[in-house]
Coordinates of C-alpha atoms in Angstrom, one line a residue:
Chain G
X1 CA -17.2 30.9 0.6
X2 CA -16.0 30.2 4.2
X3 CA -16.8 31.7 7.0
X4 CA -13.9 33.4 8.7
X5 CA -11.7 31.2 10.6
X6 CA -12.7 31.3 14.5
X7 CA -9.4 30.3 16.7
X8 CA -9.8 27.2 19.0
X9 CA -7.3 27.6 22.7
X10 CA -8.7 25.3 24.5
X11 CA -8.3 21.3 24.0
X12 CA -11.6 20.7 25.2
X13 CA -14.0 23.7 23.7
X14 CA -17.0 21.4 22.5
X15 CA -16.9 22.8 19.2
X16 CA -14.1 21.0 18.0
X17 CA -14.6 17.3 20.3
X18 CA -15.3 15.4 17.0
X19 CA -11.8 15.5 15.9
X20 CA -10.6 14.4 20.1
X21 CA -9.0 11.0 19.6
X22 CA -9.9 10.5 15.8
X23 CA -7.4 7.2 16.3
X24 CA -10.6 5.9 17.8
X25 CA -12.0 5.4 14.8
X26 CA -15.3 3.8 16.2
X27 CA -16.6 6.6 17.8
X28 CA -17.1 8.3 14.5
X29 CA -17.9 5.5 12.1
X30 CA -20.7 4.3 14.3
X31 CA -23.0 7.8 13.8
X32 CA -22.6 8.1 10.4
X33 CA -19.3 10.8 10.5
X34 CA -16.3 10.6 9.1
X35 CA -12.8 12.5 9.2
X36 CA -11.1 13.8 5.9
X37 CA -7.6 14.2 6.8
X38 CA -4.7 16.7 4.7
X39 CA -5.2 18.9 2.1
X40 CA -5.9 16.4 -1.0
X41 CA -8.7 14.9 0.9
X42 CA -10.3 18.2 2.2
X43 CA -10.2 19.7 -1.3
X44 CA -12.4 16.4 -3.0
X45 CA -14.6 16.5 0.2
X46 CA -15.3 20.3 -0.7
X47 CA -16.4 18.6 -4.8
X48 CA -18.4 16.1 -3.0
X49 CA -22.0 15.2 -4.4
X50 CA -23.8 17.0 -1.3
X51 CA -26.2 13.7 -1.7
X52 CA -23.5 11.8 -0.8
X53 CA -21.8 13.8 1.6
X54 CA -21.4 16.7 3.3
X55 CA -19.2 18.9 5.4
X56 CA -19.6 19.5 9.2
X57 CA -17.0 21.5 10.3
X58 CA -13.1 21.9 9.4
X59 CA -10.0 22.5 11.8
X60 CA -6.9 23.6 10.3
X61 CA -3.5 24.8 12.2
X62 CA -3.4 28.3 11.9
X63 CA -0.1 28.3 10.1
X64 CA -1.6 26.0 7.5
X65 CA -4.6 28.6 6.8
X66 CA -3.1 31.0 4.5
X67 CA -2.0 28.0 2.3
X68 CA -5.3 26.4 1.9
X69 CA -7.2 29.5 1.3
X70 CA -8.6 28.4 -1.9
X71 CA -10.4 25.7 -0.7
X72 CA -11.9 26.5 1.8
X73 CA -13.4 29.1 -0.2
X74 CA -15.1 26.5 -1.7
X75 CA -17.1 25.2 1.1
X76 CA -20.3 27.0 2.1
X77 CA -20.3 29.7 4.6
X78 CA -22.3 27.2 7.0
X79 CA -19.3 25.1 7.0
X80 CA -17.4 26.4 10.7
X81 CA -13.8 26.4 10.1
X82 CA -11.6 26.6 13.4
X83 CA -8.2 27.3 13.9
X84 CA -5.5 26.7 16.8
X85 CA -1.7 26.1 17.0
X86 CA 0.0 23.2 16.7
X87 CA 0.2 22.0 20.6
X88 CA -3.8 22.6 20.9
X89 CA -4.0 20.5 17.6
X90 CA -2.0 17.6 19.2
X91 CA -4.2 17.5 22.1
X92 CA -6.9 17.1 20.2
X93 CA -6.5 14.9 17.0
X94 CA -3.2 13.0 18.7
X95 CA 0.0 14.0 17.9
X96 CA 1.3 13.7 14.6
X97 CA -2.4 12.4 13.4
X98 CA -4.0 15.2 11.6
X99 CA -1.9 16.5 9.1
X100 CA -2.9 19.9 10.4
X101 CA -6.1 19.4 8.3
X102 CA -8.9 17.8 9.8
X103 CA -12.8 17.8 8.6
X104 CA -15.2 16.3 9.8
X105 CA -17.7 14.5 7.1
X106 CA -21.2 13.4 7.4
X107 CA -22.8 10.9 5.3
X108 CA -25.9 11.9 4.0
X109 CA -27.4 9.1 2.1
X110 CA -26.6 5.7 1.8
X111 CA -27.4 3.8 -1.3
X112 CA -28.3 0.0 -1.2
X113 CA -26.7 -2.5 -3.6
X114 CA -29.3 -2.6 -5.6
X115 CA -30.4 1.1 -6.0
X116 CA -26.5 1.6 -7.1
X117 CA -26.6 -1.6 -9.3
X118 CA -29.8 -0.6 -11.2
X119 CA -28.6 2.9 -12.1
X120 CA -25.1 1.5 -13.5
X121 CA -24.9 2.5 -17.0
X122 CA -25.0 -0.3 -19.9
X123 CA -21.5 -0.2 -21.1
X124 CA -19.8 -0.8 -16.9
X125 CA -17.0 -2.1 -15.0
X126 CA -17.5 -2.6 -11.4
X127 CA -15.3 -3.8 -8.2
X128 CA -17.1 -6.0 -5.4
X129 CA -15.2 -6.9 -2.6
X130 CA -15.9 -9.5 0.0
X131 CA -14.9 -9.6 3.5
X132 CA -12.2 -7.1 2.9
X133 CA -10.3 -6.3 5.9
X134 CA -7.6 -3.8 5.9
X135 CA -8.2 0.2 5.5
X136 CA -4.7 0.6 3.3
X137 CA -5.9 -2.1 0.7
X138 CA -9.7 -0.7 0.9
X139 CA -7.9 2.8 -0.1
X140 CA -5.6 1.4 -2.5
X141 CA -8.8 -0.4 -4.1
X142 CA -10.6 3.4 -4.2
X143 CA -7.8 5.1 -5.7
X144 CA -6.8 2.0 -8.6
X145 CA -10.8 1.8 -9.3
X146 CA -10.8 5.4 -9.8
X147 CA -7.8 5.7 -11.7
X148 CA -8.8 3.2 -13.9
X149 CA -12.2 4.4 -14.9
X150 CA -14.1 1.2 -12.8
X151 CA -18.1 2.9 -12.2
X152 CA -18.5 1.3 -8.6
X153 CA -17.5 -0.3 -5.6
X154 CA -19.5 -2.6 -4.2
X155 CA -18.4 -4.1 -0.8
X156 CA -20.1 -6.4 1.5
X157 CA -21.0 -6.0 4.9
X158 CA -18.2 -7.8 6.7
X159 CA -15.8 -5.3 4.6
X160 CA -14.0 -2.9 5.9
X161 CA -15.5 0.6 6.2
X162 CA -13.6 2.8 3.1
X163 CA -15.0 5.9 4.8
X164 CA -12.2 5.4 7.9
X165 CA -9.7 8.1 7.9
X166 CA -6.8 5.9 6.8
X167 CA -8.8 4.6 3.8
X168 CA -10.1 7.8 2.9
X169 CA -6.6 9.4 2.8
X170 CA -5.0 6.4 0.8
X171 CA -7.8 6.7 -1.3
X172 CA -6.5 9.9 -2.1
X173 CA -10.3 10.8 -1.4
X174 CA -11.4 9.0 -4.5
X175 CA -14.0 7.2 -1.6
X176 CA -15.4 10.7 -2.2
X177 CA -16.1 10.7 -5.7
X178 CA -16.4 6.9 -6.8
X179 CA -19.8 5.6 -6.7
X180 CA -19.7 2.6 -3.8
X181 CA -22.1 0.8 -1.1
X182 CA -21.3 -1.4 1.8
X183 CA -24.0 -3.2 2.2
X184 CA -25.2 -7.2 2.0
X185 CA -24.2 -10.7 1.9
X186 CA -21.1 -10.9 -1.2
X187 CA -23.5 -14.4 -2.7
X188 CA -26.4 -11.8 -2.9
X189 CA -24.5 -9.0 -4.4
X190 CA -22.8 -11.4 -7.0
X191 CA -26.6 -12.8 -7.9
X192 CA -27.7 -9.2 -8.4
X193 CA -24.9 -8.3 -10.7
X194 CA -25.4 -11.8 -12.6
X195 CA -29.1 -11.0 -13.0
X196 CA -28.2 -7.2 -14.1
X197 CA -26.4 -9.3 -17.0
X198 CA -22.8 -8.6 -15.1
X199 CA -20.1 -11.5 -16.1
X200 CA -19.0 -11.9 -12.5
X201 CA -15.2 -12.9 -12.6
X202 CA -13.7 -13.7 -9.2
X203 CA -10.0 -12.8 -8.8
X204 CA -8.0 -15.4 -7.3
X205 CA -4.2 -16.8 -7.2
X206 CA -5.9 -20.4 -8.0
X207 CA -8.3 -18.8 -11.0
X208 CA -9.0 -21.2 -13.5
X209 CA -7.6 -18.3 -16.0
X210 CA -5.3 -15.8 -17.0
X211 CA -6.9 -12.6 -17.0
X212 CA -5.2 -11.4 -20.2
X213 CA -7.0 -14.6 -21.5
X214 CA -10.5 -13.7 -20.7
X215 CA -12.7 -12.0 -23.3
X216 CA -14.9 -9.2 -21.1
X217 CA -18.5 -8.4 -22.1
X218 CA -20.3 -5.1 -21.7
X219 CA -20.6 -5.3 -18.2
X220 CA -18.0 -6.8 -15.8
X221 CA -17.5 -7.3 -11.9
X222 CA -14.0 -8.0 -10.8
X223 CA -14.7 -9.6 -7.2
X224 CA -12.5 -9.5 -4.9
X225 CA -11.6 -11.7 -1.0
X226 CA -10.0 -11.7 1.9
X227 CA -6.2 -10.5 2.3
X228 CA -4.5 -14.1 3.1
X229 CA -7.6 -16.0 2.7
X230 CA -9.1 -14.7 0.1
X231 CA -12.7 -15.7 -1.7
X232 CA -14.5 -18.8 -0.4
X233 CA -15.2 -21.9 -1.9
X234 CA -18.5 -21.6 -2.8
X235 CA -18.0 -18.3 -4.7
X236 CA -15.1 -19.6 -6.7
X237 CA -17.2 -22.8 -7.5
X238 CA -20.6 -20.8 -8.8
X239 CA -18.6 -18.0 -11.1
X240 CA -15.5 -17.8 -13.5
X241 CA -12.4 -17.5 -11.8
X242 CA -9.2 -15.7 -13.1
X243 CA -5.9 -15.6 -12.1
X244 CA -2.9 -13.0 -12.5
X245 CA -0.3 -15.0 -13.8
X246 CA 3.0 -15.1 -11.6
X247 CA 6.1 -16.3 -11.3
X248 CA 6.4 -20.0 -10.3
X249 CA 7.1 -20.9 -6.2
X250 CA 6.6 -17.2 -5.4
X251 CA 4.7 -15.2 -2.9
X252 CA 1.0 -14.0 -4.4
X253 CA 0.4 -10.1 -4.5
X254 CA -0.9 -7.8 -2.2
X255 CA -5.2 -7.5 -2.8
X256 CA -4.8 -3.4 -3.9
X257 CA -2.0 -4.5 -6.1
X258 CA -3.4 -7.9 -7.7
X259 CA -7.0 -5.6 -8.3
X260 CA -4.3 -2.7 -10.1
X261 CA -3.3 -5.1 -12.6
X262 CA -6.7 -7.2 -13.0
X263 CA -8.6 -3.7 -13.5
X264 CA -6.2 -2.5 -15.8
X265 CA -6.2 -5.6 -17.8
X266 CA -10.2 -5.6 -18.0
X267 CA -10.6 -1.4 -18.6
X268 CA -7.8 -2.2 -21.5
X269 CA -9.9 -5.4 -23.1
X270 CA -12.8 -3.1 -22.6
X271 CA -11.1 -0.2 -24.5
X272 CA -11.9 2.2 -21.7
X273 CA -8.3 3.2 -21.1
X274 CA -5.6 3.1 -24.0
Chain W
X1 CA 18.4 -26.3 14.6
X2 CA 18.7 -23.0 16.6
X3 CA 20.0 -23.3 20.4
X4 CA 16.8 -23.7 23.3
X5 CA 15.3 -20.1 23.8
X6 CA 16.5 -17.9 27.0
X7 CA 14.5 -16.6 28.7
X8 CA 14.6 -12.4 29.2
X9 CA 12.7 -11.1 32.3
X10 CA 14.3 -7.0 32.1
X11 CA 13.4 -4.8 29.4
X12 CA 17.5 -3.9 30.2
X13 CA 18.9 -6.9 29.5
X14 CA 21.7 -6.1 27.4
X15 CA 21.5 -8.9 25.3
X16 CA 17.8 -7.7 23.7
X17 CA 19.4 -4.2 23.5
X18 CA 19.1 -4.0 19.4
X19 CA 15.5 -4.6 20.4
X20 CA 15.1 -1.4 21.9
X21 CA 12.9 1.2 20.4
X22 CA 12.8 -0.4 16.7
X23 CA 10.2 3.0 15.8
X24 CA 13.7 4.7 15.6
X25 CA 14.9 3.5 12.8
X26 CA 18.3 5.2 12.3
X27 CA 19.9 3.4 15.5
X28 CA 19.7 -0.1 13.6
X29 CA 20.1 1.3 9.8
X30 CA 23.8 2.8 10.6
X31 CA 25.2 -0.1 11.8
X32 CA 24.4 -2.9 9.0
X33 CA 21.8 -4.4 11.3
X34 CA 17.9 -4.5 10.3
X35 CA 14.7 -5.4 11.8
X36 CA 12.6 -8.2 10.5
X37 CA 9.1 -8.3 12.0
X38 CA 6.7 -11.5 11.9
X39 CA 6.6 -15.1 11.0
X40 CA 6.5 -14.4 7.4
X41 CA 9.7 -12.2 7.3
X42 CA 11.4 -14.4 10.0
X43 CA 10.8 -17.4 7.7
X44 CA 12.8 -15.4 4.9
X45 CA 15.5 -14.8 6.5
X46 CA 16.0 -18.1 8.0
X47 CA 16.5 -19.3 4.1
X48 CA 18.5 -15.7 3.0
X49 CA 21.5 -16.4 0.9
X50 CA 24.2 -16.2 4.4
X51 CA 26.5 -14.2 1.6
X52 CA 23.9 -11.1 2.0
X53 CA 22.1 -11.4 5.0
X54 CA 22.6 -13.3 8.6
X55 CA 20.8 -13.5 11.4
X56 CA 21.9 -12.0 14.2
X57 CA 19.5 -12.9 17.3
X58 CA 16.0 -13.5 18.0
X59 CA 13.4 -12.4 20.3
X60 CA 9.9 -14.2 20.5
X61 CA 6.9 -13.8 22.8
X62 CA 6.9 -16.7 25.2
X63 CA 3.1 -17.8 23.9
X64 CA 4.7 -17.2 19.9
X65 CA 7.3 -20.1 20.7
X66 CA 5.7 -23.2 20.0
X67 CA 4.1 -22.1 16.7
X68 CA 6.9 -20.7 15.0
X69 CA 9.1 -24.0 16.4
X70 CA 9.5 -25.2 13.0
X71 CA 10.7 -21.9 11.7
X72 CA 13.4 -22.0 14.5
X73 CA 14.6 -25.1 14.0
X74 CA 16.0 -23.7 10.2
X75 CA 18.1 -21.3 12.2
X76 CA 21.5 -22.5 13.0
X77 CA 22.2 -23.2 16.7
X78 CA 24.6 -19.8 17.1
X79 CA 21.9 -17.8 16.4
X80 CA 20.5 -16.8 20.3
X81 CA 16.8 -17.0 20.5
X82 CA 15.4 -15.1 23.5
X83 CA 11.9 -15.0 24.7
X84 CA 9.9 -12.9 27.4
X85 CA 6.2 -12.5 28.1
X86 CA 4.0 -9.5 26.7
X87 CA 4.9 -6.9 29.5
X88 CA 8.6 -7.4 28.7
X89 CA 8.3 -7.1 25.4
X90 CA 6.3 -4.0 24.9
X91 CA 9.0 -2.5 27.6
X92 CA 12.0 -3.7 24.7
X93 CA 10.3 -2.7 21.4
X94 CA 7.6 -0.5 22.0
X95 CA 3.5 -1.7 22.6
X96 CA 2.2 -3.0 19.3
X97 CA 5.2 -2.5 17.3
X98 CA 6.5 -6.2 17.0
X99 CA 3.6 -8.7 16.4
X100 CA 5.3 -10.7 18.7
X101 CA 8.4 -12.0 16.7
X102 CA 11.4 -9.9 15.9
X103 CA 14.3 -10.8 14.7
X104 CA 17.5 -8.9 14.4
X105 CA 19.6 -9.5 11.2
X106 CA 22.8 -8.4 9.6
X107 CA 23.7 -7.3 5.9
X108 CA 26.8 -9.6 5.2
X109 CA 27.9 -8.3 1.7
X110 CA 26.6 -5.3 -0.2
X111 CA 27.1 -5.7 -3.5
X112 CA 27.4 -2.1 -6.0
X113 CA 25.5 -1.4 -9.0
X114 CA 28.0 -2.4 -11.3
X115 CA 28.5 -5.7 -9.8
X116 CA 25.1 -6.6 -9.9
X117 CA 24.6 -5.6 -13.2
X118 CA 27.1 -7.8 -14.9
X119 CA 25.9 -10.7 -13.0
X120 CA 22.3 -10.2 -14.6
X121 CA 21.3 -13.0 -17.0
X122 CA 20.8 -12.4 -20.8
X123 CA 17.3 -12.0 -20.3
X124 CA 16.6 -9.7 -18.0
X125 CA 13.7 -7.3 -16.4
X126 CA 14.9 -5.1 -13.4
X127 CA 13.3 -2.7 -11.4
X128 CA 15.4 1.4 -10.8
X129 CA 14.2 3.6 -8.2
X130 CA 15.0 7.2 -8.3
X131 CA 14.0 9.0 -5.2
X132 CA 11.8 6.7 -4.0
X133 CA 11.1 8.0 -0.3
X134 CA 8.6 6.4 1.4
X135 CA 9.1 2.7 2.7
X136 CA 5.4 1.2 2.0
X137 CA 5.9 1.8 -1.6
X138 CA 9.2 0.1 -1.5
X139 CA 7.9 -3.0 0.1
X140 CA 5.8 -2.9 -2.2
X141 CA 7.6 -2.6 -5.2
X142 CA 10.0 -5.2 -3.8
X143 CA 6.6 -7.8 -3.8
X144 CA 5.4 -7.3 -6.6
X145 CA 8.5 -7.6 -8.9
X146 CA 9.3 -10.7 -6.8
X147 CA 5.6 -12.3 -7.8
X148 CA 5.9 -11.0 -11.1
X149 CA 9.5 -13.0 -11.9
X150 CA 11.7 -9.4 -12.1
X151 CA 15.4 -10.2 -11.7
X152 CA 16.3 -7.2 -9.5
X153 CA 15.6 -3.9 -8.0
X154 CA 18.3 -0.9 -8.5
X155 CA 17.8 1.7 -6.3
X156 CA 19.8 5.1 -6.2
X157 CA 21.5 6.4 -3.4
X158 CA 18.7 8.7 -2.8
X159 CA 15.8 6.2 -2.1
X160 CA 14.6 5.2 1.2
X161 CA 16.1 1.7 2.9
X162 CA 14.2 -1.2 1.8
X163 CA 15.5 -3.3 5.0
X164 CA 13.4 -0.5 7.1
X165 CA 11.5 -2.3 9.5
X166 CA 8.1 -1.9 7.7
X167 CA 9.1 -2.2 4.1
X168 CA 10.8 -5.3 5.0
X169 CA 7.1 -6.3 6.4
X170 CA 5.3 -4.8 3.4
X171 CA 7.5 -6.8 0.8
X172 CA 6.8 -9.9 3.0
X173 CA 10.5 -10.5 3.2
X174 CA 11.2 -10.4 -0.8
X175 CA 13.8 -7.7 0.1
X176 CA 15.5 -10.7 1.8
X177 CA 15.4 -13.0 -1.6
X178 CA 15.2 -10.4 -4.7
X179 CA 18.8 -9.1 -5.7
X180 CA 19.4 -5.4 -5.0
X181 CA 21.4 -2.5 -4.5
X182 CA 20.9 1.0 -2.8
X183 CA 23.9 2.8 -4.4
X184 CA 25.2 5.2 -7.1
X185 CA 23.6 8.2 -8.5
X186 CA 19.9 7.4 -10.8
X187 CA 22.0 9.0 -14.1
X188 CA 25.2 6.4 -13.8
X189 CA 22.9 3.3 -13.0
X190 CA 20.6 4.4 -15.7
X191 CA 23.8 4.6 -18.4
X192 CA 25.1 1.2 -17.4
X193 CA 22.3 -0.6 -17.6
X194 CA 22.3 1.0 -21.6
X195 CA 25.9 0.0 -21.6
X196 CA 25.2 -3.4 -20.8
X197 CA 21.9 -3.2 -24.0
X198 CA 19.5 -2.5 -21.4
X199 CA 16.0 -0.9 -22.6
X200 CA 15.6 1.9 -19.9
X201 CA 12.1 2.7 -19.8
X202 CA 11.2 5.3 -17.9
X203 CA 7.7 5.7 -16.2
X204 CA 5.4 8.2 -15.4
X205 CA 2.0 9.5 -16.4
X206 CA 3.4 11.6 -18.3
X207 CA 5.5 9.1 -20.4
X208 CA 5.2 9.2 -24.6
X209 CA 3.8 5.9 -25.0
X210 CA 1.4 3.8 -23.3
X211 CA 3.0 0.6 -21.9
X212 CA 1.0 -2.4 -23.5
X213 CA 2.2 -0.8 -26.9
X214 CA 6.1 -1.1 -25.7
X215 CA 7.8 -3.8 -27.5
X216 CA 10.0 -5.0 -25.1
X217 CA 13.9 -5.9 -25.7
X218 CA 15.8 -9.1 -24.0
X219 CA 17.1 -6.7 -21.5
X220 CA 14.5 -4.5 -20.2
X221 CA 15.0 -1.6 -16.9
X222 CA 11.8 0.2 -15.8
X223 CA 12.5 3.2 -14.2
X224 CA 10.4 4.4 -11.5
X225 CA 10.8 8.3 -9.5
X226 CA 9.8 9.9 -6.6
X227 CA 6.3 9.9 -4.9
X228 CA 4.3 12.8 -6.1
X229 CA 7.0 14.5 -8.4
X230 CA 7.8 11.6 -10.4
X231 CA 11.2 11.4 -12.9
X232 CA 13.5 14.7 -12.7
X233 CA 13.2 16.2 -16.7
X234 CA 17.0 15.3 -17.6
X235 CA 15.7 11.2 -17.4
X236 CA 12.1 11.8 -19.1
X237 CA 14.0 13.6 -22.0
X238 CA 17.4 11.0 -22.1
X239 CA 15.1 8.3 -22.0
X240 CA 12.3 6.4 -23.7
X241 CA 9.2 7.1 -21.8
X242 CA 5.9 5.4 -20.8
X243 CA 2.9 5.8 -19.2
X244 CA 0.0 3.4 -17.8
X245 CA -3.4 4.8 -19.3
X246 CA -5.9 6.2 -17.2
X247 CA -9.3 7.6 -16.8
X248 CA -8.8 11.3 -18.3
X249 CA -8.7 13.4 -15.8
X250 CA -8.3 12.1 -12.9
X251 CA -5.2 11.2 -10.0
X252 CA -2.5 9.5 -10.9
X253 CA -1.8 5.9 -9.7
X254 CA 0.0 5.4 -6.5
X255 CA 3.9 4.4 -7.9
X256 CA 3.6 0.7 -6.0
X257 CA 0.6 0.0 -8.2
X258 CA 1.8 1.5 -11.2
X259 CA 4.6 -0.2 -11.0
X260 CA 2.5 -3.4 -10.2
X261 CA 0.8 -3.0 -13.9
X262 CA 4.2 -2.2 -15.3
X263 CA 6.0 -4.8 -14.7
X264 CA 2.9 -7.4 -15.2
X265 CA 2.7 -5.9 -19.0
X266 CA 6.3 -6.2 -19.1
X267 CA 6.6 -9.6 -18.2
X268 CA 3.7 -10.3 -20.1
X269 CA 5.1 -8.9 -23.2
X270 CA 8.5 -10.7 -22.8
X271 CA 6.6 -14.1 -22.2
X272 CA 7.8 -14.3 -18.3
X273 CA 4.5 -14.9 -17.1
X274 CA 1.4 -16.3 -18.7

């Protein structure tokens, strides 16, 4: 349980100057915080392995208190939760940025690729993505994963950080609950998972086959590039490629969407989903 | 080959007045006219069939000019192409809201449901929208039924504007290209289309059947509903339903992705793609 609600009237009361100009997202992402952002995303933070992470404090405008009652009751009592009208809010967070619900997440351990890869089970379907760059696709990547009953995400560490509020709230929280690291060099991750007996597939527009072609094995990674660019060279040349097929002449899909289809292909070959 | 650029020192200047404020979307919306935003967009519409969309005037950052030359020269020369520096054109559109290209177009001919409909070929896979209200998730529906060879998106009077500013952008100008309409209530598109021996397939996670088991007809419409609430009951009981399979348990699949995997297993199924 909660503790009670303590009210918040002034902008700049240090308790609450975590969630002051959460646009930046820098400023958080650098000390190893994070902000969870509307009701769906407060209420998985709340489920949260506390290994993983945990809740700092929560701000919520006070007419959105009553309606969200039941979960805060589920965060510990050492969990502050503050309160404040709308105009206080917007001086804070940035008007029309929080959602009225804000919390403030800390990360509390940080696996490396290879702890997560070595604790995969035997039977597995994992996500890697390399030099991913935009916090809607990272989210959209989370939530499709998820959805589809992939184990991890593994990104590298020019990716985009899947913890930043945007991502986190596409994600529908999902960055919560789905196993992930961001951490390494994409060839080293990919030679991990190929020596963990992974079939490393590399999704592309220019893969060498359709995915509805390929015959998955007990453990799969679905790798994914760069929005526009996409993988490079030297990753297509040293693993199997595959391709969504597409209509002739025509614009290639959006990464989040292309790994929707490509996961749901794989989990239903797999006869994880069905 | 459009007519040598003009040069726009005053935010005023009545001549980049559609320009102004492009956030507010309902200014340009009422009046036939739509913002497209970016090269990529700007290049659609520069090949649009004239019969549905024309361009009205352009406005390009003075250092944007030379690199999008060739994209200008496909414009015909009574199409006005005005440029200003930086300062002038944060003043006009608002600061980071025009990635430096913006072009203002017109909606020449709008055809209704009906009309499209009979011009559909024999074989055919369209996309319905019922409800759908928020303008990334039409872009991206727009996209992907483009890449995935879909021959056109119905959407009900109640759905949001696909020629909004940023689902124009999200659909990377396929809303320029793929046939559409935005008219009629979902119930009397829905009953043509079965009029004219369409399958109307209705989606949602709820739906009777899982999709890769759907044997689909010549003549296929896959219906998609609102964000969060999904189908009103009177469609999910007229209609055949289906559902993507997912991890038990968990969220649902955001409606741009589900109706990226859709539509793949669709066109898969009706050999479209492959």
């Amino acid at each position: 349980m909660a503790a009670p609600a303590i009210a918040i009237t002034d902008p700049d009361d240090k308790r609450v100057a975590p969630f002051r100009a959460i646009r930046e997202k820098d400023l958080v992402g650098r000390q190893g915080l994070f902000i969870a952002e509307g009701t769906v995303v407060l209420r998985v933070l709340a489920e949260a392995d506390a290994a993983r992470f945990e809740a700092d404090r929560i701000l919520v405008l006070e007419n959105r208190l009553a309606g969200i009652a039941g979960i805060l009751e589920s965060y510990p009592e050492d969990v502050p939760v503050f309160t404040c009208n709308a105009a206080v809010m917007n001086a804070i967070a940035g008007f029309d940025m929080h959602r009225g619900v804000l919390a403030l997440g800390r990360i509390a351990g940080r696996p490396m690729a290879e702890e997560l890869i070595a604790a995969l089970p035997e039977d597995a379907l994992v996500v890697v993505c390399i030099g991913l760059s935009n916090h809607d696709n990272a989210g959209a990547i989370f939530r499709n994963a998820t959805a589809l009953g992939a184990d991890a995400v593994l990104l590298d560490e020019t990716s985009c950080d899947p913890l930043y509020r945007k991502a986190l709230r596409v994600s529908v929280g999902s960055v919560l609950k789905m196993p992930w690291t961001r951490n390494g060099k994409g060839p080293e991750i990919l030679s991990a998972l190929a020596r963990a007996g992974f079939d490393v597939v590399a999704l592309s527009p220019a893969g060498g086959e359709a995915v509805h072609h390929l015959v998955p094995g007990r453990r799969v990674a679905l790798v994914l590039g760069t929005e526009g660019e996409g993988l490079p060279v030297d990753i297509m040349e040293a693993f199997r490629t595959v391709r969504i097929p597409q209509a002739p002449g025509l614009d290639s899909l959006n990464v989040g969407n292309a790994a929707a289809i490509a996961l749901y292909q794989l989990a239903l070959a797999k006869g994880r989903i069905g």
